[in-house]
mmCIF file with all atom_site columns, C-alpha atoms in Angstrom:
data_model
loop_
_atom_site.group_PDB
_atom_site.id
_atom_site.type_symbol
_atom_site.label_atom_id
_atom_site.label_alt_id
_atom_site.label_comp_id
_atom_site.label_asym_id
_atom_site.label_entity_id
_atom_site.label_seq_id
_atom_site.pdbx_PDB_ins_code
_atom_site.Cartn_x
_atom_site.Cartn_y
_atom_site.Cartn_z
_atom_site.occupancy
_atom_site.B_iso_or_equiv
_atom_site.pdbx_formal_charge
_atom_site.auth_seq_id
_atom_site.auth_comp_id
_atom_site.auth_asym_id
_atom_site.auth_atom_id
_atom_site.pdbx_PDB_model_num
ATOM 1  C CA . MET A 1 1  ? 59.626 -162.351 114.100 1.00 54.00 ? 1  MET A CA 1
ATOM 2  C CA . THR A 1 2  ? 58.187 -165.417 115.746 1.00 57.00 ? 2  THR A CA 1
ATOM 3  C CA . ASP A 1 3  ? 54.677 -165.835 117.031 1.00 58.00 ? 3  ASP A CA 1
ATOM 4  C CA . ALA A 1 4  ? 55.955 -165.572 120.611 1.00 54.00 ? 4  ALA A CA 1
ATOM 5  C CA . GLU A 1 5  ? 57.675 -162.245 119.858 1.00 55.00 ? 5  GLU A CA 1
ATOM 6  C CA . ASP A 1 6  ? 54.534 -160.946 118.123 1.00 55.00 ? 6  ASP A CA 1
ATOM 7  C CA . ARG A 1 7  ? 52.418 -161.820 121.153 1.00 53.00 ? 7  ARG A CA 1
ATOM 8  C CA . GLN A 1 8  ? 54.932 -160.224 123.517 1.00 55.00 ? 8  GLN A CA 1
ATOM 9  C CA . THR A 1 9  ? 54.936 -157.004 121.483 1.00 55.00 ? 9  THR A CA 1
ATOM 10 C CA . GLU A 1 10 ? 51.142 -156.968 121.241 1.00 55.00 ? 10 GLU A CA 1
ATOM 11 C CA . SER A 1 11 ? 50.661 -157.617 124.939 1.00 54.00 ? 11 SER A CA 1
ATOM 12 C CA . GLY A 1 12 ? 53.265 -154.978 125.867 1.00 55.00 ? 12 GLY A CA 1
ATOM 13 C CA . ALA A 1 13 ? 51.587 -152.426 123.657 1.00 55.00 ? 13 ALA A CA 1
ATOM 14 C CA . ALA A 1 14 ? 48.210 -153.371 125.098 1.00 52.00 ? 14 ALA A CA 1
ATOM 15 C CA . GLU A 1 15 ? 49.517 -152.852 128.642 1.00 52.00 ? 15 GLU A CA 1
ATOM 16 C CA . VAL A 1 16 ? 50.821 -149.385 127.770 1.00 52.00 ? 16 VAL A CA 1
ATOM 17 C CA . VAL A 1 17 ? 47.474 -148.434 126.262 1.00 50.00 ? 17 VAL A CA 1
ATOM 18 C CA . LYS A 1 18 ? 45.625 -149.671 129.352 1.00 51.00 ? 18 LYS A CA 1
ATOM 19 C CA . GLU A 1 19 ? 47.870 -147.598 131.638 1.00 52.00 ? 19 GLU A CA 1
ATOM 20 C CA . ASP A 1 20 ? 47.281 -144.508 129.473 1.00 50.00 ? 20 ASP A CA 1
ATOM 21 C CA . ASP A 1 21 ? 43.531 -145.116 129.571 1.00 51.00 ? 21 ASP A CA 1
ATOM 22 C CA . LYS A 1 22 ? 43.638 -145.242 133.365 1.00 50.00 ? 22 LYS A CA 1
ATOM 23 C CA . SER A 1 23 ? 45.466 -141.928 133.670 1.00 53.00 ? 23 SER A CA 1
ATOM 24 C CA . ILE A 1 24 ? 43.179 -140.268 131.145 1.00 54.00 ? 24 ILE A CA 1
ATOM 25 C CA . ASN A 1 25 ? 40.044 -141.681 132.751 1.00 50.00 ? 25 ASN A CA 1
ATOM 26 C CA . GLY A 1 26 ? 41.296 -140.689 136.196 1.00 53.00 ? 26 GLY A CA 1
ATOM 27 C CA . ASN A 1 27 ? 41.672 -137.074 135.119 1.00 52.00 ? 27 ASN A CA 1
ATOM 28 C CA . ILE A 1 28 ? 38.376 -137.089 133.235 1.00 56.00 ? 28 ILE A CA 1
ATOM 29 C CA . ASN A 1 29 ? 36.565 -138.421 136.291 1.00 55.00 ? 29 ASN A CA 1
ATOM 30 C CA . GLY A 1 30 ? 37.941 -135.576 138.370 1.00 60.00 ? 30 GLY A CA 1
ATOM 31 C CA . THR A 1 31 ? 40.501 -137.450 140.438 1.00 62.00 ? 31 THR A CA 1
ATOM 32 C CA . ILE A 1 32 ? 43.580 -135.398 141.187 1.00 59.00 ? 32 ILE A CA 1
ATOM 33 C CA . PRO A 1 33 ? 46.889 -137.028 142.020 1.00 58.00 ? 33 PRO A CA 1
ATOM 34 C CA . ALA A 1 34 ? 47.798 -136.732 145.721 1.00 56.00 ? 34 ALA A CA 1
ATOM 35 C CA . GLU A 1 35 ? 50.823 -134.484 145.151 1.00 55.00 ? 35 GLU A CA 1
ATOM 36 C CA . GLU A 1 36 ? 48.668 -131.893 143.345 1.00 55.00 ? 36 GLU A CA 1
ATOM 37 C CA . THR A 1 37 ? 45.973 -131.963 146.024 1.00 55.00 ? 37 THR A CA 1
ATOM 38 C CA . SER A 1 38 ? 48.334 -131.320 148.914 1.00 54.00 ? 38 SER A CA 1
ATOM 39 C CA . THR A 1 39 ? 50.003 -128.360 147.220 1.00 61.00 ? 39 THR A CA 1
ATOM 40 C CA . ALA A 1 40 ? 46.652 -126.808 146.354 1.00 61.00 ? 40 ALA A CA 1
ATOM 41 C CA . GLU A 1 41 ? 45.541 -127.051 149.985 1.00 64.00 ? 41 GLU A CA 1
ATOM 42 C CA . GLU A 1 42 ? 48.826 -125.591 151.194 1.00 62.00 ? 42 GLU A CA 1
ATOM 43 C CA . GLN A 1 43 ? 48.543 -122.675 148.780 1.00 68.00 ? 43 GLN A CA 1
ATOM 44 C CA . PHE A 1 44 ? 45.073 -121.711 149.992 1.00 76.00 ? 44 PHE A CA 1
ATOM 45 C CA . ASP A 1 45 ? 45.343 -119.075 152.705 1.00 85.00 ? 45 ASP A CA 1
ATOM 46 C CA . LYS A 1 46 ? 42.011 -118.111 154.247 1.00 88.00 ? 46 LYS A CA 1
ATOM 47 C CA . GLU A 1 47 ? 43.288 -114.785 155.589 1.00 89.00 ? 47 GLU A CA 1
ATOM 48 C CA . LYS A 1 48 ? 44.573 -113.710 152.178 1.00 90.00 ? 48 LYS A CA 1
ATOM 49 C CA . PHE A 1 49 ? 41.323 -114.848 150.584 1.00 92.00 ? 49 PHE A CA 1
ATOM 50 C CA . ASP A 1 50 ? 39.225 -112.914 153.122 1.00 93.00 ? 50 ASP A CA 1
ATOM 51 C CA . ALA A 1 51 ? 41.399 -109.835 152.592 1.00 94.00 ? 51 ALA A CA 1
ATOM 52 C CA . LEU A 1 52 ? 40.940 -110.099 148.847 1.00 95.00 ? 52 LEU A CA 1
ATOM 53 C CA . VAL A 1 53 ? 37.160 -110.494 149.218 1.00 96.00 ? 53 VAL A CA 1
ATOM 54 C CA . LYS A 1 54 ? 37.060 -107.416 151.463 1.00 97.00 ? 54 LYS A CA 1
ATOM 55 C CA . GLN A 1 55 ? 39.132 -105.460 148.956 1.00 97.00 ? 55 GLN A CA 1
ATOM 56 C CA . VAL A 1 56 ? 36.776 -106.389 146.111 1.00 98.00 ? 56 VAL A CA 1
ATOM 57 C CA . ARG A 1 57 ? 33.699 -105.549 148.177 1.00 98.00 ? 57 ARG A CA 1
ATOM 58 C CA . ASP A 1 58 ? 35.171 -102.172 149.167 1.00 98.00 ? 58 ASP A CA 1
ATOM 59 C CA . LYS A 1 59 ? 35.992 -101.402 145.540 1.00 98.00 ? 59 LYS A CA 1
ATOM 60 C CA . LEU A 1 60 ? 32.489 -102.348 144.421 1.00 98.00 ? 60 LEU A CA 1
ATOM 61 C CA . ASP A 1 61 ? 30.990 -100.269 147.230 1.00 98.00 ? 61 ASP A CA 1
ATOM 62 C CA . ASN A 1 62 ? 33.079 -97.250  146.193 1.00 98.00 ? 62 ASN A CA 1
ATOM 63 C CA . MET A 1 63 ? 32.115 -97.727  142.551 1.00 98.00 ? 63 MET A CA 1
ATOM 64 C CA . THR A 1 64 ? 28.448 -97.944  143.527 1.00 98.00 ? 64 THR A CA 1
ATOM 65 C CA . LYS A 1 65 ? 28.693 -94.736  145.560 1.00 98.00 ? 65 LYS A CA 1
ATOM 66 C CA . GLU A 1 66 ? 30.468 -92.952  142.702 1.00 98.00 ? 66 GLU A CA 1
ATOM 67 C CA . MET A 1 67 ? 27.894 -94.081  140.142 1.00 98.00 ? 67 MET A CA 1
ATOM 68 C CA . THR A 1 68 ? 25.052 -93.048  142.454 1.00 98.00 ? 68 THR A CA 1
ATOM 69 C CA . ARG A 1 69 ? 26.644 -89.613  142.860 1.00 98.00 ? 69 ARG A CA 1
ATOM 70 C CA . LYS A 1 70 ? 27.032 -89.242  139.090 1.00 98.00 ? 70 LYS A CA 1
ATOM 71 C CA . PHE A 1 71 ? 23.459 -90.380  138.533 1.00 98.00 ? 71 PHE A CA 1
ATOM 72 C CA . ASP A 1 72 ? 22.199 -87.806  141.037 1.00 98.00 ? 72 ASP A CA 1
ATOM 73 C CA . GLU A 1 73 ? 24.209 -85.070  139.282 1.00 98.00 ? 73 GLU A CA 1
ATOM 74 C CA . MET A 1 74 ? 22.815 -86.045  135.892 1.00 98.00 ? 74 MET A CA 1
ATOM 75 C CA . ASP A 1 75 ? 19.293 -86.200  137.322 1.00 98.00 ? 75 ASP A CA 1
ATOM 76 C CA . HIS A 1 76 ? 19.718 -82.687  138.719 1.00 98.00 ? 76 HIS A CA 1
ATOM 77 C CA . LYS A 1 77 ? 21.039 -81.413  135.380 1.00 98.00 ? 77 LYS A CA 1
ATOM 78 C CA . LEU A 1 78 ? 18.109 -83.033  133.594 1.00 97.00 ? 78 LEU A CA 1
ATOM 79 C CA . ASP A 1 79 ? 15.671 -81.330  135.966 1.00 97.00 ? 79 ASP A CA 1
ATOM 80 C CA . GLN A 1 80 ? 17.371 -77.975  135.261 1.00 97.00 ? 80 GLN A CA 1
ATOM 81 C CA . LEU A 1 81 ? 17.175 -78.599  131.513 1.00 97.00 ? 81 LEU A CA 1
ATOM 82 C CA . GLU A 1 82 ? 13.481 -79.476  131.702 1.00 96.00 ? 82 GLU A CA 1
ATOM 83 C CA . GLN A 1 83 ? 12.802 -76.328  133.736 1.00 95.00 ? 83 GLN A CA 1
ATOM 84 C CA . SER A 1 84 ? 14.759 -74.253  131.242 1.00 95.00 ? 84 SER A CA 1
ATOM 85 C CA . MET A 1 85 ? 12.790 -75.733  128.338 1.00 94.00 ? 85 MET A CA 1
ATOM 86 C CA . GLU A 1 86 ? 9.504  -75.013  130.104 1.00 93.00 ? 86 GLU A CA 1
ATOM 87 C CA . ASN A 1 87 ? 10.585 -71.423  130.684 1.00 92.00 ? 87 ASN A CA 1
ATOM 88 C CA . MET A 1 88 ? 11.560 -71.041  127.019 1.00 91.00 ? 88 MET A CA 1
ATOM 89 C CA . ALA A 1 89 ? 8.218  -72.475  125.939 1.00 88.00 ? 89 ALA A CA 1
ATOM 90 C CA . GLN A 1 90 ? 6.348  -69.986  128.136 1.00 88.00 ? 90 GLN A CA 1
ATOM 91 C CA . LYS A 1 91 ? 8.259  -66.888  126.934 1.00 82.00 ? 91 LYS A CA 1
ATOM 92 C CA . PRO A 1 92 ? 6.870  -66.897  123.370 1.00 73.00 ? 92 PRO A CA 1
ATOM 93 C CA . GLU A 1 93 ? 3.362  -67.192  124.775 1.00 70.00 ? 93 GLU A CA 1
ATOM 94 C CA . GLU A 1 94 ? 3.963  -64.191  127.050 1.00 69.00 ? 94 GLU A CA 1
ATOM 95 C CA . GLN A 1 95 ? 5.429  -62.163  124.166 1.00 67.00 ? 95 GLN A CA 1
ATOM 96 C CA . SER A 1 96 ? 2.485  -62.913  121.911 1.00 63.00 ? 96 SER A CA 1
ATOM 97 C CA . THR A 1 97 ? -0.018 -61.814  124.585 1.00 63.00 ? 97 THR A CA 1
ATOM 98 C CA . GLU A 1 98 ? 1.891  -58.569  125.199 1.00 61.00 ? 98 GLU A CA 1
ATOM 99 C CA . ALA A 1 99 ? 1.884  -57.584  121.529 1.00 55.00 ? 99 ALA A CA 1
#
């Protein structure tokens, strides 16, 4: 290979590397090619998004209501258990005073 061919190969390789650096740096810096940007905007549908948000909110609201109902049931059962334990604690005292 001659010196001219070596320089041509080196400069060609250097140009390829520089182009790769630009594409990598462009993506790293957050730039999106125009064709990707337009399709992303076209795919976004505000009505579908709002419907999905409403659906999620409704589901969370229903879950909250269900958990509140279950908590209230458990609280009621706990109150009954505490009352039952108090009654059981008082019965031996009553039996010992009767004897």
